[in-house]
Amino acid sequence: MANKQKVYEANFSLRDKAAVLVGCTAQEISNFVERELKAFSISREQLGVLHYLDTATTDKMTVNDLRKTLIDDSPNVSRMLNKMVDKGLVCKERQADDQRVVYISLTEKGRRLHHQADQRITGHNLKLSENDCKTLIELLMKM
């Protein structure tokens, strides 16, 4: 964990302090999420897939549509989805008239895991008041 107090006290410009502190905080949150997700045996990327499928307006989507929403390259997405199929979190189904088109859908196990993981990681490490959260959101939207 970075010593944010040292950054705060350093002889940097306010913009530099703000940028460094945002980066430090982002890394702390990332580390927290990674630690918490170990209990579910999933990665942040896999949680992202579960979230996207769970909140989608359709019951299934093509792998290509899913790929467009993720920040990852094609081979990694396929491997990740195969691991999720093996864990029973998602199902893959080929389109009957075009075998190149593969649909992904969320299983009930995947939906439950998504909700459990979200409850475990969402907002629990933010020690801010409601007003502070609102101010933070407004500031972050300016970036």
PDB file of C-alpha atoms in Angstrom:
ATOM      1  CA  MET A   1       0.000   0.000   0.000  1.00  0.00           C
ATOM      2  CA  ALA A   2       1.285   3.430  -0.912  1.00  0.00           C
ATOM      3  CA  ASN A   3       1.928   5.962   1.795  1.00  0.00           C
ATOM      4  CA  LYS A   4      -0.620   8.536   0.694  1.00  0.00           C
ATOM      5  CA  GLN A   5       0.334  10.885   3.521  1.00  0.00           C
ATOM      6  CA  LYS A   6       3.839  11.214   2.048  1.00  0.00           C
ATOM      7  CA  VAL A   7       2.348  12.069  -1.347  1.00  0.00           C
ATOM      8  CA  TYR A   8       0.026  14.583   0.305  1.00  0.00           C
ATOM      9  CA  GLU A   9       2.952  16.253   2.101  1.00  0.00           C
ATOM     10  CA  ALA A  10       5.329  16.120  -0.882  1.00  0.00           C
ATOM     11  CA  ASN A  11       6.384  19.205  -2.760  1.00  0.00           C
ATOM     12  CA  PHE A  12       4.275  18.389  -5.838  1.00  0.00           C
ATOM     13  CA  SER A  13       1.786  20.555  -7.643  1.00  0.00           C
ATOM     14  CA  LEU A  14      -1.833  20.023  -6.635  1.00  0.00           C
ATOM     15  CA  ARG A  15      -2.562  18.364 -10.005  1.00  0.00           C
ATOM     16  CA  ASP A  16       0.335  15.949  -9.558  1.00  0.00           C
ATOM     17  CA  LYS A  17      -0.744  15.114  -5.996  1.00  0.00           C
ATOM     18  CA  ALA A  18      -4.308  14.522  -7.163  1.00  0.00           C
ATOM     19  CA  ALA A  19      -3.180  12.296 -10.047  1.00  0.00           C
ATOM     20  CA  VAL A  20      -0.827  10.237  -7.871  1.00  0.00           C
ATOM     21  CA  LEU A  21      -3.426   9.855  -5.111  1.00  0.00           C
ATOM     22  CA  VAL A  22      -6.087   8.741  -7.619  1.00  0.00           C
ATOM     23  CA  GLY A  23      -3.603   6.165  -8.943  1.00  0.00           C
ATOM     24  CA  CYS A  24      -2.721   4.953  -5.441  1.00  0.00           C
ATOM     25  CA  THR A  25      -6.367   4.660  -4.496  1.00  0.00           C
ATOM     26  CA  ALA A  26      -7.202   2.815  -7.716  1.00  0.00           C
ATOM     27  CA  GLN A  27      -4.443   0.302  -6.973  1.00  0.00           C
ATOM     28  CA  GLU A  28      -5.661  -0.166  -3.389  1.00  0.00           C
ATOM     29  CA  ILE A  29      -9.211  -0.824  -4.602  1.00  0.00           C
ATOM     30  CA  SER A  30      -7.938  -3.207  -7.276  1.00  0.00           C
ATOM     31  CA  ASN A  31      -5.930  -5.142  -4.678  1.00  0.00           C
ATOM     32  CA  PHE A  32      -8.958  -5.292  -2.352  1.00  0.00           C
ATOM     33  CA  VAL A  33     -11.192  -6.647  -5.133  1.00  0.00           C
ATOM     34  CA  GLU A  34      -8.623  -9.260  -6.185  1.00  0.00           C
ATOM     35  CA  ARG A  35      -8.280 -10.480  -2.565  1.00  0.00           C
ATOM     36  CA  GLU A  36     -12.034 -10.718  -2.070  1.00  0.00           C
ATOM     37  CA  LEU A  37     -12.653 -12.515  -5.370  1.00  0.00           C
ATOM     38  CA  LYS A  38     -10.213 -15.289  -4.441  1.00  0.00           C
ATOM     39  CA  ALA A  39     -12.942 -16.665  -2.158  1.00  0.00           C
ATOM     40  CA  PHE A  40     -15.111 -17.155  -5.270  1.00  0.00           C
ATOM     41  CA  SER A  41     -12.278 -18.543  -7.451  1.00  0.00           C
ATOM     42  CA  ILE A  42     -12.929 -15.960 -10.155  1.00  0.00           C
ATOM     43  CA  SER A  43     -10.968 -13.080 -11.638  1.00  0.00           C
ATOM     44  CA  ARG A  44     -12.082  -9.471 -12.032  1.00  0.00           C
ATOM     45  CA  GLU A  45     -12.447 -10.124 -15.748  1.00  0.00           C
ATOM     46  CA  GLN A  46     -14.724 -13.100 -15.079  1.00  0.00           C
ATOM     47  CA  LEU A  47     -16.783 -11.011 -12.664  1.00  0.00           C
ATOM     48  CA  GLY A  48     -17.084  -8.409 -15.434  1.00  0.00           C
ATOM     49  CA  VAL A  49     -18.480 -11.055 -17.782  1.00  0.00           C
ATOM     50  CA  LEU A  50     -20.949 -12.233 -15.141  1.00  0.00           C
ATOM     51  CA  HIS A  51     -22.028  -8.646 -14.508  1.00  0.00           C
ATOM     52  CA  TYR A  52     -22.461  -7.882 -18.183  1.00  0.00           C
ATOM     53  CA  LEU A  53     -24.498 -11.047 -18.817  1.00  0.00           C
ATOM     54  CA  ASP A  54     -26.591 -10.552 -15.685  1.00  0.00           C
ATOM     55  CA  THR A  55     -27.506  -6.968 -16.563  1.00  0.00           C
ATOM     56  CA  ALA A  56     -27.954  -7.478 -20.306  1.00  0.00           C
ATOM     57  CA  THR A  57     -31.353  -6.908 -21.880  1.00  0.00           C
ATOM     58  CA  THR A  58     -31.282 -10.328 -23.556  1.00  0.00           C
ATOM     59  CA  ASP A  59     -30.885 -13.842 -22.144  1.00  0.00           C
ATOM     60  CA  LYS A  60     -27.917 -14.606 -24.364  1.00  0.00           C
ATOM     61  CA  MET A  61     -25.425 -12.780 -26.554  1.00  0.00           C
ATOM     62  CA  THR A  62     -22.779 -13.684 -29.039  1.00  0.00           C
ATOM     63  CA  VAL A  63     -19.186 -14.038 -27.978  1.00  0.00           C
ATOM     64  CA  ASN A  64     -18.336 -11.248 -30.426  1.00  0.00           C
ATOM     65  CA  ASP A  65     -20.829  -8.887 -28.767  1.00  0.00           C
ATOM     66  CA  LEU A  66     -19.375  -9.745 -25.374  1.00  0.00           C
ATOM     67  CA  ARG A  67     -15.830  -9.316 -26.695  1.00  0.00           C
ATOM     68  CA  LYS A  68     -16.647  -5.772 -27.854  1.00  0.00           C
ATOM     69  CA  THR A  69     -17.524  -4.778 -24.294  1.00  0.00           C
ATOM     70  CA  LEU A  70     -14.370  -6.202 -22.709  1.00  0.00           C
ATOM     71  CA  ILE A  71     -10.856  -4.836 -22.689  1.00  0.00           C
ATOM     72  CA  ASP A  72      -9.142  -8.045 -23.687  1.00  0.00           C
ATOM     73  CA  ASP A  73      -7.982  -9.753 -26.840  1.00  0.00           C
ATOM     74  CA  SER A  74      -9.834 -12.575 -28.566  1.00  0.00           C
ATOM     75  CA  PRO A  75      -7.806 -15.606 -27.471  1.00  0.00           C
ATOM     76  CA  ASN A  76      -8.015 -14.615 -23.812  1.00  0.00           C
ATOM     77  CA  VAL A  77     -11.787 -14.134 -23.977  1.00  0.00           C
ATOM     78  CA  SER A  78     -12.274 -17.605 -25.429  1.00  0.00           C
ATOM     79  CA  ARG A  79     -10.057 -19.199 -22.766  1.00  0.00           C
ATOM     80  CA  MET A  80     -11.791 -17.257 -20.012  1.00  0.00           C
ATOM     81  CA  LEU A  81     -15.234 -18.294 -21.255  1.00  0.00           C
ATOM     82  CA  ASN A  82     -14.153 -21.937 -21.479  1.00  0.00           C
ATOM     83  CA  LYS A  83     -13.029 -21.801 -17.833  1.00  0.00           C
ATOM     84  CA  MET A  84     -16.365 -20.254 -16.884  1.00  0.00           C
ATOM     85  CA  VAL A  85     -18.221 -23.020 -18.753  1.00  0.00           C
ATOM     86  CA  ASP A  86     -16.144 -25.606 -16.851  1.00  0.00           C
ATOM     87  CA  LYS A  87     -17.171 -23.944 -13.557  1.00  0.00           C
ATOM     88  CA  GLY A  88     -20.829 -23.984 -14.592  1.00  0.00           C
ATOM     89  CA  LEU A  89     -21.121 -20.174 -14.584  1.00  0.00           C
ATOM     90  CA  VAL A  90     -22.035 -19.710 -18.251  1.00  0.00           C
ATOM     91  CA  CYS A  91     -23.281 -21.837 -21.149  1.00  0.00           C
ATOM     92  CA  LYS A  92     -22.043 -21.780 -24.721  1.00  0.00           C
ATOM     93  CA  GLU A  93     -24.308 -22.627 -27.633  1.00  0.00           C
ATOM     94  CA  ARG A  94     -23.471 -22.604 -31.345  1.00  0.00           C
ATOM     95  CA  GLN A  95     -25.921 -21.114 -33.797  1.00  0.00           C
ATOM     96  CA  ALA A  96     -27.535 -23.912 -35.811  1.00  0.00           C
ATOM     97  CA  ASP A  97     -27.163 -22.391 -39.284  1.00  0.00           C
ATOM     98  CA  ASP A  98     -23.715 -20.798 -38.721  1.00  0.00           C
ATOM     99  CA  GLN A  99     -21.382 -22.725 -36.427  1.00  0.00           C
ATOM    100  CA  ARG A 100     -19.000 -19.751 -36.237  1.00  0.00           C
ATOM    101  CA  VAL A 101     -21.542 -17.840 -34.152  1.00  0.00           C
ATOM    102  CA  VAL A 102     -21.396 -18.798 -30.468  1.00  0.00           C
ATOM    103  CA  TYR A 103     -23.924 -17.584 -27.898  1.00  0.00           C
ATOM    104  CA  ILE A 104     -23.127 -17.144 -24.224  1.00  0.00           C
ATOM    105  CA  SER A 105     -25.733 -17.191 -21.486  1.00  0.00           C
ATOM    106  CA  LEU A 106     -25.564 -16.956 -17.725  1.00  0.00           C
ATOM    107  CA  THR A 107     -26.431 -19.988 -15.612  1.00  0.00           C
ATOM    108  CA  GLU A 108     -28.301 -19.668 -12.332  1.00  0.00           C
ATOM    109  CA  LYS A 109     -25.057 -20.599 -10.556  1.00  0.00           C
ATOM    110  CA  GLY A 110     -23.306 -17.746 -12.390  1.00  0.00           C
ATOM    111  CA  ARG A 111     -26.080 -15.311 -11.455  1.00  0.00           C
ATOM    112  CA  ARG A 112     -25.863 -16.275  -7.768  1.00  0.00           C
ATOM    113  CA  LEU A 113     -22.075 -16.014  -7.746  1.00  0.00           C
ATOM    114  CA  HIS A 114     -22.271 -12.581  -9.409  1.00  0.00           C
ATOM    115  CA  HIS A 115     -24.643 -11.295  -6.737  1.00  0.00           C
ATOM    116  CA  GLN A 116     -22.592 -12.774  -3.884  1.00  0.00           C
ATOM    117  CA  ALA A 117     -19.325 -11.350  -5.221  1.00  0.00           C
ATOM    118  CA  ASP A 118     -20.886  -7.926  -5.803  1.00  0.00           C
ATOM    119  CA  GLN A 119     -22.194  -7.857  -2.232  1.00  0.00           C
ATOM    120  CA  ARG A 120     -18.718  -8.675  -0.977  1.00  0.00           C
ATOM    121  CA  ILE A 121     -16.803  -6.032  -2.914  1.00  0.00           C
ATOM    122  CA  THR A 122     -19.124  -3.160  -3.745  1.00  0.00           C
ATOM    123  CA  GLY A 123     -18.451  -0.056  -1.707  1.00  0.00           C
ATOM    124  CA  HIS A 124     -17.253  -1.808   1.439  1.00  0.00           C
ATOM    125  CA  ASN A 125     -13.802  -0.289   1.385  1.00  0.00           C
ATOM    126  CA  LEU A 126     -15.012   3.283   0.881  1.00  0.00           C
ATOM    127  CA  LYS A 127     -15.040   5.009   4.225  1.00  0.00           C
ATOM    128  CA  LEU A 128     -16.926   8.056   2.981  1.00  0.00           C
ATOM    129  CA  SER A 129     -20.196   9.700   3.895  1.00  0.00           C
ATOM    130  CA  GLU A 130     -23.045   9.888   1.369  1.00  0.00           C
ATOM    131  CA  ASN A 131     -22.144  13.540   0.716  1.00  0.00           C
ATOM    132  CA  ASP A 132     -18.476  12.677   0.218  1.00  0.00           C
ATOM    133  CA  CYS A 133     -19.460   9.899  -2.205  1.00  0.00           C
ATOM    134  CA  LYS A 134     -21.574  12.334  -4.208  1.00  0.00           C
ATOM    135  CA  THR A 135     -18.707  14.837  -4.355  1.00  0.00           C
ATOM    136  CA  LEU A 136     -16.261  12.095  -5.354  1.00  0.00           C
ATOM    137  CA  ILE A 137     -18.533  10.911  -8.157  1.00  0.00           C
ATOM    138  CA  GLU A 138     -18.891  14.452  -9.463  1.00  0.00           C
ATOM    139  CA  LEU A 139     -15.115  14.953  -9.388  1.00  0.00           C
ATOM    140  CA  LEU A 140     -14.393  11.627 -11.079  1.00  0.00           C
ATOM    141  CA  MET A 141     -16.872  12.403 -13.846  1.00  0.00           C
ATOM    142  CA  LYS A 142     -14.788  15.485 -14.674  1.00  0.00           C
ATOM    143  CA  MET A 143     -11.703  13.392 -15.398  1.00  0.00           C
TER     144      MET A 143
END
